[in-house]
MMTF fields as JSON, N, C-alpha, C and O atoms, coordinates in Angstrom:
{
  "mmtfVersion": "1.0.0",
  "mmtfProducer": "UNKNOWN",
  "numBonds": 423,
  "numAtoms": 424,
  "numGroups": 106,
  "numChains": 1,
  "numModels": 1,
  "chainsPerModel": [1],
  "groupsPerChain": [106],
  "chainIdList": ["A"],
  "bondAtomList": [4, 2, 8, 6, 12, 10, 16, 14, 20, 18, 24, 22, 28, 26, 32, 30, 36, 34, 40, 38, 44, 42, 48, 46, 52, 50, 56, 54, 60, 58, 64, 62, 68, 66, 72, 70, 76, 74, 80, 78, 84, 82, 88, 86, 92, 90, 96, 94, 100, 98, 104, 102, 108, 106, 112, 110, 116, 114, 120, 118, 124, 122, 128, 126, 132, 130, 136, 134, 140, 138, 144, 142, 148, 146, 152, 150, 156, 154, 160, 158, 164, 162, 168, 166, 172, 170, 176, 174, 180, 178, 184, 182, 188, 186, 192, 190, 196, 194, 200, 198, 204, 202, 208, 206, 212, 210, 216, 214, 220, 218, 224, 222, 228, 226, 232, 230, 236, 234, 240, 238, 244, 242, 248, 246, 252, 250, 256, 254, 260, 258, 264, 262, 268, 266, 272, 270, 276, 274, 280, 278, 284, 282, 288, 286, 292, 290, 296, 294, 300, 298, 304, 302, 308, 306, 312, 310, 316, 314, 320, 318, 324, 322, 328, 326, 332, 330, 336, 334, 340, 338, 344, 342, 348, 346, 352, 350, 356, 354, 360, 358, 364, 362, 368, 366, 372, 370, 376, 374, 380, 378, 384, 382, 388, 386, 392, 390, 396, 394, 400, 398, 404, 402, 408, 406, 412, 410, 416, 414, 420, 418],
  "bondOrderList": [1, 1, 1, 1, 1, 1, 1, 1, 1, 1, 1, 1, 1, 1, 1, 1, 1, 1, 1, 1, 1, 1, 1, 1, 1, 1, 1, 1, 1, 1, 1, 1, 1, 1, 1, 1, 1, 1, 1, 1, 1, 1, 1, 1, 1, 1, 1, 1, 1, 1, 1, 1, 1, 1, 1, 1, 1, 1, 1, 1, 1, 1, 1, 1, 1, 1, 1, 1, 1, 1, 1, 1, 1, 1, 1, 1, 1, 1, 1, 1, 1, 1, 1, 1, 1, 1, 1, 1, 1, 1, 1, 1, 1, 1, 1, 1, 1, 1, 1, 1, 1, 1, 1, 1, 1],
  "groupList": [{"groupName": "MET", "atomNameList": ["N", "CA", "C", "O"], "elementList": ["N", "C", "C", "O"], "formalChargeList": [0, 0, 0, 0], "bondAtomList": [1, 0, 2, 1, 3, 2], "bondOrderList": [1, 1, 2], "singleLetterCode": "M", "chemCompType": "L-PEPTIDE LINKING"}, {"groupName": "ALA", "atomNameList": ["N", "CA", "C", "O"], "elementList": ["N", "C", "C", "O"], "formalChargeList": [0, 0, 0, 0], "bondAtomList": [1, 0, 2, 1, 3, 2], "bondOrderList": [1, 1, 2], "singleLetterCode": "A", "chemCompType": "L-PEPTIDE LINKING"}, {"groupName": "LYS", "atomNameList": ["N", "CA", "C", "O"], "elementList": ["N", "C", "C", "O"], "formalChargeList": [0, 0, 0, 0], "bondAtomList": [1, 0, 2, 1, 3, 2], "bondOrderList": [1, 1, 2], "singleLetterCode": "K", "chemCompType": "L-PEPTIDE LINKING"}, {"groupName": "THR", "atomNameList": ["N", "CA", "C", "O"], "elementList": ["N", "C", "C", "O"], "formalChargeList": [0, 0, 0, 0], "bondAtomList": [1, 0, 2, 1, 3, 2], "bondOrderList": [1, 1, 2], "singleLetterCode": "T", "chemCompType": "L-PEPTIDE LINKING"}, {"groupName": "GLY", "atomNameList": ["N", "CA", "C", "O"], "elementList": ["N", "C", "C", "O"], "formalChargeList": [0, 0, 0, 0], "bondAtomList": [1, 0, 2, 1, 3, 2], "bondOrderList": [1, 1, 2], "singleLetterCode": "G", "chemCompType": "PEPTIDE LINKING"}, {"groupName": "PHE", "atomNameList": ["N", "CA", "C", "O"], "elementList": ["N", "C", "C", "O"], "formalChargeList": [0, 0, 0, 0], "bondAtomList": [1, 0, 2, 1, 3, 2], "bondOrderList": [1, 1, 2], "singleLetterCode": "F", "chemCompType": "L-PEPTIDE LINKING"}, {"groupName": "ASP", "atomNameList": ["N", "CA", "C", "O"], "elementList": ["N", "C", "C", "O"], "formalChargeList": [0, 0, 0, 0], "bondAtomList": [1, 0, 2, 1, 3, 2], "bondOrderList": [1, 1, 2], "singleLetterCode": "D", "chemCompType": "L-PEPTIDE LINKING"}, {"groupName": "TRP", "atomNameList": ["N", "CA", "C", "O"], "elementList": ["N", "C", "C", "O"], "formalChargeList": [0, 0, 0, 0], "bondAtomList": [1, 0, 2, 1, 3, 2], "bondOrderList": [1, 1, 2], "singleLetterCode": "W", "chemCompType": "L-PEPTIDE LINKING"}, {"groupName": "PRO", "atomNameList": ["N", "CA", "C", "O"], "elementList": ["N", "C", "C", "O"], "formalChargeList": [0, 0, 0, 0], "bondAtomList": [1, 0, 2, 1, 3, 2], "bondOrderList": [1, 1, 2], "singleLetterCode": "P", "chemCompType": "L-PEPTIDE LINKING"}, {"groupName": "GLN", "atomNameList": ["N", "CA", "C", "O"], "elementList": ["N", "C", "C", "O"], "formalChargeList": [0, 0, 0, 0], "bondAtomList": [1, 0, 2, 1, 3, 2], "bondOrderList": [1, 1, 2], "singleLetterCode": "Q", "chemCompType": "L-PEPTIDE LINKING"}, {"groupName": "GLU", "atomNameList": ["N", "CA", "C", "O"], "elementList": ["N", "C", "C", "O"], "formalChargeList": [0, 0, 0, 0], "bondAtomList": [1, 0, 2, 1, 3, 2], "bondOrderList": [1, 1, 2], "singleLetterCode": "E", "chemCompType": "L-PEPTIDE LINKING"}, {"groupName": "ASN", "atomNameList": ["N", "CA", "C", "O"], "elementList": ["N", "C", "C", "O"], "formalChargeList": [0, 0, 0, 0], "bondAtomList": [1, 0, 2, 1, 3, 2], "bondOrderList": [1, 1, 2], "singleLetterCode": "N", "chemCompType": "L-PEPTIDE LINKING"}, {"groupName": "HIS", "atomNameList": ["N", "CA", "C", "O"], "elementList": ["N", "C", "C", "O"], "formalChargeList": [0, 0, 0, 0], "bondAtomList": [1, 0, 2, 1, 3, 2], "bondOrderList": [1, 1, 2], "singleLetterCode": "H", "chemCompType": "L-PEPTIDE LINKING"}, {"groupName": "VAL", "atomNameList": ["N", "CA", "C", "O"], "elementList": ["N", "C", "C", "O"], "formalChargeList": [0, 0, 0, 0], "bondAtomList": [1, 0, 2, 1, 3, 2], "bondOrderList": [1, 1, 2], "singleLetterCode": "V", "chemCompType": "L-PEPTIDE LINKING"}, {"groupName": "LEU", "atomNameList": ["N", "CA", "C", "O"], "elementList": ["N", "C", "C", "O"], "formalChargeList": [0, 0, 0, 0], "bondAtomList": [1, 0, 2, 1, 3, 2], "bondOrderList": [1, 1, 2], "singleLetterCode": "L", "chemCompType": "L-PEPTIDE LINKING"}, {"groupName": "ILE", "atomNameList": ["N", "CA", "C", "O"], "elementList": ["N", "C", "C", "O"], "formalChargeList": [0, 0, 0, 0], "bondAtomList": [1, 0, 2, 1, 3, 2], "bondOrderList": [1, 1, 2], "singleLetterCode": "I", "chemCompType": "L-PEPTIDE LINKING"}, {"groupName": "ARG", "atomNameList": ["N", "CA", "C", "O"], "elementList": ["N", "C", "C", "O"], "formalChargeList": [0, 0, 0, 0], "bondAtomList": [1, 0, 2, 1, 3, 2], "bondOrderList": [1, 1, 2], "singleLetterCode": "R", "chemCompType": "L-PEPTIDE LINKING"}, {"groupName": "SER", "atomNameList": ["N", "CA", "C", "O"], "elementList": ["N", "C", "C", "O"], "formalChargeList": [0, 0, 0, 0], "bondAtomList": [1, 0, 2, 1, 3, 2], "bondOrderList": [1, 1, 2], "singleLetterCode": "S", "chemCompType": "L-PEPTIDE LINKING"}, {"groupName": "TYR", "atomNameList": ["N", "CA", "C", "O"], "elementList": ["N", "C", "C", "O"], "formalChargeList": [0, 0, 0, 0], "bondAtomList": [1, 0, 2, 1, 3, 2], "bondOrderList": [1, 1, 2], "singleLetterCode": "Y", "chemCompType": "L-PEPTIDE LINKING"}, {"groupName": "CYS", "atomNameList": ["N", "CA", "C", "O"], "elementList": ["N", "C", "C", "O"], "formalChargeList": [0, 0, 0, 0], "bondAtomList": [1, 0, 2, 1, 3, 2], "bondOrderList": [1, 1, 2], "singleLetterCode": "C", "chemCompType": "L-PEPTIDE LINKING"}],
  "groupTypeList": [0, 1, 2, 3, 4, 5, 6, 7, 6, 8, 4, 2, 6, 9, 10, 11, 9, 1, 2, 12, 4, 13, 8, 5, 1, 2, 1, 9, 14, 1, 5, 1, 6, 8, 15, 16, 13, 15, 1, 10, 6, 16, 17, 12, 17, 17, 17, 10, 10, 16, 5, 18, 19, 5, 4, 10, 13, 10, 4, 4, 13, 14, 3, 13, 16, 5, 3, 18, 16, 6, 6, 13, 15, 16, 15, 5, 4, 1, 4, 18, 16, 16, 16, 4, 2, 16, 15, 18, 10, 16, 10, 11, 9, 15, 16, 4, 16, 3, 8, 16, 2, 8, 2, 4, 16, 17],
  "groupIdList": [1, 2, 3, 4, 5, 6, 7, 8, 9, 10, 11, 12, 13, 14, 15, 16, 17, 18, 19, 20, 21, 22, 23, 24, 25, 26, 27, 28, 29, 30, 31, 32, 33, 34, 35, 36, 37, 38, 39, 40, 41, 42, 43, 44, 45, 46, 47, 48, 49, 50, 51, 52, 53, 54, 55, 56, 57, 58, 59, 60, 61, 62, 63, 64, 65, 66, 67, 68, 69, 70, 71, 72, 73, 74, 75, 76, 77, 78, 79, 80, 81, 82, 83, 84, 85, 86, 87, 88, 89, 90, 91, 92, 93, 94, 95, 96, 97, 98, 99, 100, 101, 102, 103, 104, 105, 106],
  "secStructList": [7, 7, 7, 7, 3, 3, 3, 7, 7, 2, 2, 2, 2, 2, 2, 2, 2, 2, 2, 2, 1, 7, 7, 2, 2, 2, 2, 4, 4, 4, 4, 4, 7, 6, 6, 7, 3, 3, 3, 3, 3, 6, 6, 1, 7, 1, 1, 1, 7, 3, 3, 3, 3, 3, 3, 3, 3, 6, 6, 3, 3, 3, 3, 3, 3, 3, 3, 3, 3, 6, 6, 3, 3, 3, 3, 3, 3, 3, 3, 3, 7, 2, 2, 2, 2, 2, 2, 2, 2, 2, 2, 6, 6, 7, 7, 1, 7, 7, 7, 7, 7, 7, 6, 6, 7, 7],
  "xCoordList": [-4.653, -3.172, -3.162, -3.803, -2.413, -2.268, -1.546, -0.683, -1.907, -1.227, 0.263, 0.565, 1.187, 2.616, 3.127, 2.6, 4.105, 4.761, 5.877, 6.424, 6.169, 7.123, 8.17, 7.811, 9.508, 10.545, 11.563, 11.716, 12.23, 13.41, 14.165, 13.72, 15.378, 16.26, 15.875, 15.727, 15.7, 15.325, 16.314, 15.911, 17.592, 18.599, 18.447, 18.453, 18.324, 18.132, 16.908, 16.893, 15.867, 14.573, 14.854, 14.291, 15.561, 15.83, 16.759, 16.518, 17.68, 18.545, 17.772, 17.968, 16.817, 15.9, 15.108, 14.953, 14.639, 13.663, 14.386, 13.893, 15.699, 16.528, 16.871, 16.853, 17.182, 17.626, 16.493, 16.581, 15.411, 14.391, 12.978, 12.051, 12.906, 11.658, 10.49, 9.308, 10.934, 9.873, 10.109, 11.155, 9.299, 9.494, 9.119, 8.261, 9.64, 9.304, 8.038, 7.516, 7.419, 6.005, 5.1, 4.258, 5.323, 4.764, 5.003, 4.097, 6.182, 6.75, 5.842, 5.64, 5.337, 4.536, 3.198, 2.621, 2.82, 1.582, 1.67, 0.652, 2.866, 3.094, 2.726, 2.262, 2.889, 2.504, 1.084, 0.655, 0.281, -1.244, -1.753, -2.971, -0.931, -1.612, -1.859, -0.986, -3.078, -3.409, -2.763, -2.678, -2.212, -1.419, 0.073, 0.765, 0.58, 1.923, 2.779, 2.287, 3.934, 4.894, 6.01, 6.444, 6.454, 7.628, 8.651, 8.322, 9.93, 10.958, 12.136, 12.371, 12.916, 14.187, 15.295, 15.476, 16.012, 17.135, 18.382, 18.934, 18.752, 19.972, 21.338, 22.41, 21.259, 22.554, 23.132, 24.12, 22.504, 23.078, 23.323, 23.236, 23.633, 23.88, 23.761, 22.719, 24.88, 24.895, 24.582, 24.436, 24.507, 24.163, 22.797, 22.464, 21.919, 20.505, 19.802, 20.194, 18.695, 17.875, 17.184, 16.672, 17.2, 16.596, 15.604, 15.644, 14.764, 13.565, 13.217, 13.633, 12.484, 11.71, 10.381, 9.928, 9.62, 8.169, 7.771, 8.061, 7.166, 6.655, 5.107, 4.366, 4.681, 3.254, 2.866, 3.642, 1.55, 1.138, 0.793, 0.152, 1.246, 1.068, 0.84, 1.681, -0.283, -0.599, -0.418, 0.063, -0.831, -0.872, 0.415, 0.508, 1.482, 2.802, 3.146, 2.603, 4.111, 4.711, 5.837, 6.875, 5.799, 6.83, 7.69, 7.125, 8.947, 9.918, 10.406, 11.0, 10.219, 10.566, 11.539, 11.244, 12.757, 13.757, 13.489, 13.236, 13.538, 13.27, 13.858, 14.26, 13.897, 14.108, 13.178, 12.466, 13.15, 12.418, 13.159, 14.108, 12.858, 13.575, 12.631, 11.938, 12.616, 11.704, 10.217, 9.472, 9.77, 8.358, 8.078, 6.912, 9.016, 8.923, 9.493, 10.605, 8.831, 9.388, 10.208, 9.706, 11.537, 12.376, 12.776, 13.513, 12.309, 12.536, 13.897, 14.337, 14.625, 15.897, 16.07, 17.129, 15.051, 15.07, 13.651, 12.839, 13.45, 12.129, 12.229, 12.759, 11.648, 11.578, 10.762, 10.538, 10.364, 9.573, 10.668, 11.391, 10.758, 11.859, 11.202, 10.299, 11.678, 11.07, 11.263, 10.38, 12.32, 12.576, 11.506, 10.902, 11.297, 10.292, 8.904, 8.157, 8.454, 7.332, 7.169, 6.12, 8.257, 8.186, 8.048, 7.3, 8.699, 8.497, 7.054, 6.431, 6.512, 5.248, 4.185, 3.232, 4.365, 3.443, 3.675, 2.692, 4.849, 5.076, 4.391, 3.735, 4.629, 4.187, 2.616, 1.962, 2.155, 0.562, -0.021, -1.232, 0.757, 0.275, -0.56, -1.614, 0.012, -0.58, 0.031, 1.244, -0.904, -0.317, -1.236, -2.465, -0.543, -1.216, -2.27, -3.3, -2.062, -2.927, -2.847, -1.763, -3.952, -3.963, -3.743, -4.489, -2.784, -2.587, -3.838, -4.549, -3.96, -5.148, -4.624, -3.433, -5.596, -5.453, -5.545, -6.307, -4.79, -4.792, -6.23, -6.909, -6.722, -7.972, -8.009, -6.996, -9.156, -9.357, -8.944, -9.131, -8.453, -8.051, -8.992, -9.623, -9.046, -9.925, -9.079, -9.663],
  "yCoordList": [-14.436, -14.857, -16.386, -17.166, -16.769, -18.218, -18.938, -18.384, -20.195, -20.923, -21.072, -21.525, -20.769, -20.814, -21.454, -21.19, -22.274, -22.796, -21.873, -21.058, -22.057, -21.245, -22.336, -23.472, -21.878, -22.652, -21.616, -20.479, -22.171, -21.396, -22.437, -23.538, -21.95, -22.622, -22.465, -21.322, -23.535, -23.39, -22.576, -21.849, -22.717, -22.132, -20.455, -19.625, -20.243, -18.785, -18.214, -17.06, -19.032, -18.549, -18.283, -17.294, -18.942, -18.821, -17.495, -16.676, -17.36, -16.145, -14.874, -13.87, -14.998, -13.864, -13.43, -12.259, -14.478, -14.279, -13.509, -12.511, -14.005, -13.441, -11.914, -11.059, -11.619, -10.324, -9.371, -8.209, -9.824, -8.983, -9.203, -8.403, -10.406, -10.641, -11.189, -11.229, -11.571, -11.929, -13.384, -13.594, -14.447, -15.712, -15.807, -15.021, -16.651, -16.696, -17.198, -16.953, -17.944, -18.349, -17.025, -16.897, -16.171, -14.848, -14.112, -13.477, -14.171, -13.375, -13.703, -12.873, -14.955, -15.329, -14.553, -14.509, -13.942, -13.182, -11.886, -11.352, -11.375, -10.205, -10.496, -9.594, -11.676, -12.005, -12.088, -12.07, -12.185, -12.125, -10.798, -10.663, -9.657, -8.366, -8.044, -8.181, -7.63, -7.316, -6.306, -6.279, -5.324, -4.235, -4.298, -3.28, -5.533, -5.749, -5.089, -4.83, -4.853, -4.399, -5.44, -5.897, -5.782, -6.697, -5.907, -5.318, -5.857, -5.121, -6.011, -6.836, -5.818, -6.579, -6.051, -4.848, -7.018, -6.601, -6.736, -7.806, -5.548, -5.448, -5.438, -5.573, -5.278, -5.138, -6.372, -6.359, -7.465, -8.785, -9.71, -9.392, -10.876, -12.121, -11.874, -11.481, -12.13, -12.053, -13.536, -13.732, -14.496, -15.881, -16.234, -17.079, -15.54, -15.677, -14.435, -13.706, -14.236, -12.946, -13.023, -14.063, -11.915, -11.758, -10.602, -9.706, -10.695, -9.785, -9.268, -9.852, -8.219, -7.761, -7.847, -7.507, -8.269, -8.129, -7.153, -7.432, -6.138, -5.182, -5.295, -4.955, -5.836, -6.124, -5.818, -5.927, -5.417, -5.164, -6.51, -7.438, -6.508, -7.637, -7.084, -6.353, -7.435, -7.035, -5.569, -5.173, -4.728, -3.254, -2.599, -1.392, -3.3, -2.743, -3.358, -4.371, -2.648, -3.072, -3.93, -3.44, -5.106, -6.145, -6.189, -6.164, -6.249, -6.324, -7.597, -8.008, -8.443, -9.741, -9.92, -9.503, -10.565, -10.748, -12.241, -13.106, -12.539, -13.788, -13.94, -12.973, -15.29, -15.622, -16.691, -17.215, -17.056, -18.024, -19.294, -19.218, -20.397, -21.632, -22.794, -23.356, -23.124, -24.228, -23.852, -24.703, -22.681, -22.21, -22.176, -22.201, -22.124, -21.956, -20.751, -20.43, -19.977, -18.636, -19.099, -19.682, -18.828, -19.152, -17.927, -17.12, -17.723, -16.626, -16.682, -17.741, -15.502, -15.638, -14.388, -14.195, -13.551, -12.357, -11.781, -11.841, -11.21, -10.446, -9.612, -10.041, -8.318, -7.498, -6.183, -5.779, -5.593, -4.332, -3.21, -2.918, -2.618, -1.66, -0.313, -0.324, 0.762, 2.059, 2.262, 2.831, 1.858, 2.069, 1.232, 1.692, 0.06, -0.757, -0.246, -0.437, 0.482, 1.064, 2.276, 2.466, 3.075, 4.205, 3.737, 4.369, 2.737, 2.242, 1.845, 2.228, 1.077, 0.505, 1.614, 1.499, 2.721, 3.762, 4.618, 5.068, 4.835, 5.517, 4.838, 5.435, 3.496, 2.913, 2.682, 2.484, 2.725, 2.644, 3.953, 4.052, 5.006, 6.416, 6.647, 7.283, 6.059, 6.22, 7.438, 7.648, 8.261, 9.356, 9.529, 9.508, 9.7, 10.006, 8.967, 9.304, 7.806, 6.572, 6.215, 6.215, 5.922, 5.344, 3.892, 3.337, 3.092, 1.775, 0.958, 1.281, -0.106, -1.016, -1.777, -1.981, -2.118, -2.725, -4.277, -4.656, -5.08, -6.464, -7.015, -6.403, -7.971, -8.589, -9.061, -9.455, -8.977, -9.567, -8.465, -8.682, -7.438, -6.376, -5.189, -4.958, -4.458, -3.325, -1.936, -0.852],
  "zCoordList": [-66.722, -66.894, -67.165, -66.462, -68.204, -68.397, -67.321, -66.64, -67.166, -66.059, -66.334, -67.437, -65.524, -65.627, -64.426, -63.345, -64.502, -63.326, -62.865, -63.607, -61.604, -60.936, -60.378, -60.068, -60.279, -59.668, -59.111, -59.556, -58.081, -57.366, -56.585, -56.261, -56.318, -55.488, -53.997, -53.566, -53.17, -51.864, -50.997, -50.089, -51.299, -50.543, -50.724, -49.815, -52.004, -52.471, -51.83, -51.402, -51.764, -51.101, -49.609, -49.141, -48.869, -47.555, -47.392, -46.505, -48.173, -48.232, -48.386, -47.702, -49.4, -49.805, -48.564, -48.219, -47.953, -46.692, -45.703, -45.176, -45.401, -44.334, -44.679, -43.794, -45.997, -46.426, -46.659, -46.262, -47.3, -47.742, -47.054, -47.186, -46.282, -45.557, -46.542, -46.201, -47.698, -48.841, -49.227, -49.84, -48.967, -49.426, -50.895, -51.296, -51.724, -53.199, -53.482, -54.57, -52.543, -52.701, -52.819, -53.708, -51.955, -51.939, -53.178, -53.718, -53.647, -54.798, -56.079, -56.965, -56.082, -57.237, -57.546, -58.633, -56.347, -56.447, -57.206, -57.648, -57.365, -58.282, -59.652, -60.349, -60.111, -61.514, -61.777, -62.93, -60.688, -60.793, -60.781, -60.903, -60.637, -60.595, -62.165, -63.021, -62.395, -63.89, -64.487, -65.715, -63.695, -64.204, -63.965, -64.008, -63.704, -63.512, -64.627, -65.726, -64.347, -65.366, -65.261, -64.204, -66.605, -66.83, -67.576, -68.606, -67.096, -67.706, -67.748, -66.865, -68.856, -68.955, -68.006, -67.819, -67.43, -66.505, -67.402, -67.656, -67.84, -68.843, -68.037, -68.627, -66.707, -65.888, -65.349, -64.615, -65.72, -65.144, -66.334, -67.52, -65.845, -66.686, -68.214, -68.738, -68.87, -70.339, -70.969, -72.175, -70.006, -70.527, -70.752, -71.584, -69.953, -70.157, -69.733, -68.822, -70.484, -70.294, -68.909, -68.495, -68.253, -66.872, -66.918, -67.762, -65.991, -66.087, -64.662, -63.661, -64.604, -63.325, -63.525, -64.619, -62.609, -62.582, -61.317, -60.154, -61.659, -60.577, -60.52, -61.443, -59.275, -59.087, -57.605, -56.655, -57.535, -56.249, -55.409, -55.903, -54.209, -53.465, -52.031, -51.508, -51.417, -50.011, -49.727, -48.665, -50.744, -50.525, -50.787, -50.561, -51.266, -51.713, -53.059, -53.501, -53.685, -54.932, -54.797, -54.352, -55.105, -54.991, -56.205, -57.298, -56.148, -57.222, -57.225, -56.228, -58.4, -58.383, -59.538, -60.658, -59.278, -60.33, -60.84, -60.002, -62.131, -62.624, -64.005, -64.653, -64.47, -65.848, -66.212, -65.356, -67.504, -68.046, -68.342, -69.122, -67.84, -68.152, -68.557, -67.709, -69.788, -70.179, -69.944, -69.458, -70.249, -69.943, -68.413, -68.019, -67.631, -66.178, -65.719, -66.137, -64.847, -64.34, -63.205, -62.244, -63.316, -62.181, -61.493, -62.058, -60.232, -59.298, -58.708, -58.26, -58.693, -57.832, -56.959, -56.362, -56.884, -55.942, -55.885, -56.809, -54.675, -54.57, -53.274, -52.248, -53.409, -52.309, -52.637, -53.779, -51.501, -51.701, -51.842, -50.889, -53.014, -53.331, -53.845, -54.682, -53.331, -53.783, -55.211, -55.853, -55.767, -57.381, -58.114, -59.083, -57.657, -58.271, -58.224, -59.184, -57.021, -56.913, -57.894, -58.508, -58.002, -58.841, -60.367, -61.113, -60.786, -62.122, -62.319, -63.31, -61.382, -61.503, -61.603, -62.374, -60.791, -60.78, -62.087, -62.676, -62.516, -63.819, -65.016, -65.87, -64.971, -66.178, -66.162, -67.186, -65.042, -64.932, -64.761, -64.564, -64.82, -64.648, -63.413, -63.418, -62.312, -60.859, -60.271, -60.269, -59.75, -59.017, -57.743, -57.821, -56.572, -55.365, -55.046, -54.462, -55.383, -55.085, -53.606, -53.022, -53.02, -51.657, -51.81, -52.617, -51.139, -51.387, -50.859, -49.908, -51.619, -51.154, -49.767, -49.531, -48.993, -47.748, -48.138, -49.028, -47.474, -47.642, -47.417, -46.593, -47.972, -47.788, -46.182, -45.604, -45.626, -44.282, -43.177, -41.98, -43.589, -42.547, -42.684, -43.716, -41.591, -41.636, -41.461, -41.473]
}
């Protein structure tokens, strides 16, 4: 993956952690998944394009909502959602897969 910068609003990050338990610093890791899925978010904002990134992080599939601003990925939401996992598994044709364990754990 090419080096890309990330950005987010610190207040939105705190809200997201309180609501979904996921800091945006951790959400960046979804983009490092080699089989991540990027999809357009057509249900929001008509003023800018928004997207979803579905990527495996610490044994689960993380859904990250983001946009591109001046070649920077701006994150505005992240969480472990069942729908995101289904999309990720469908797009990668994964069935009955045992989740990976996080590194450093037995």
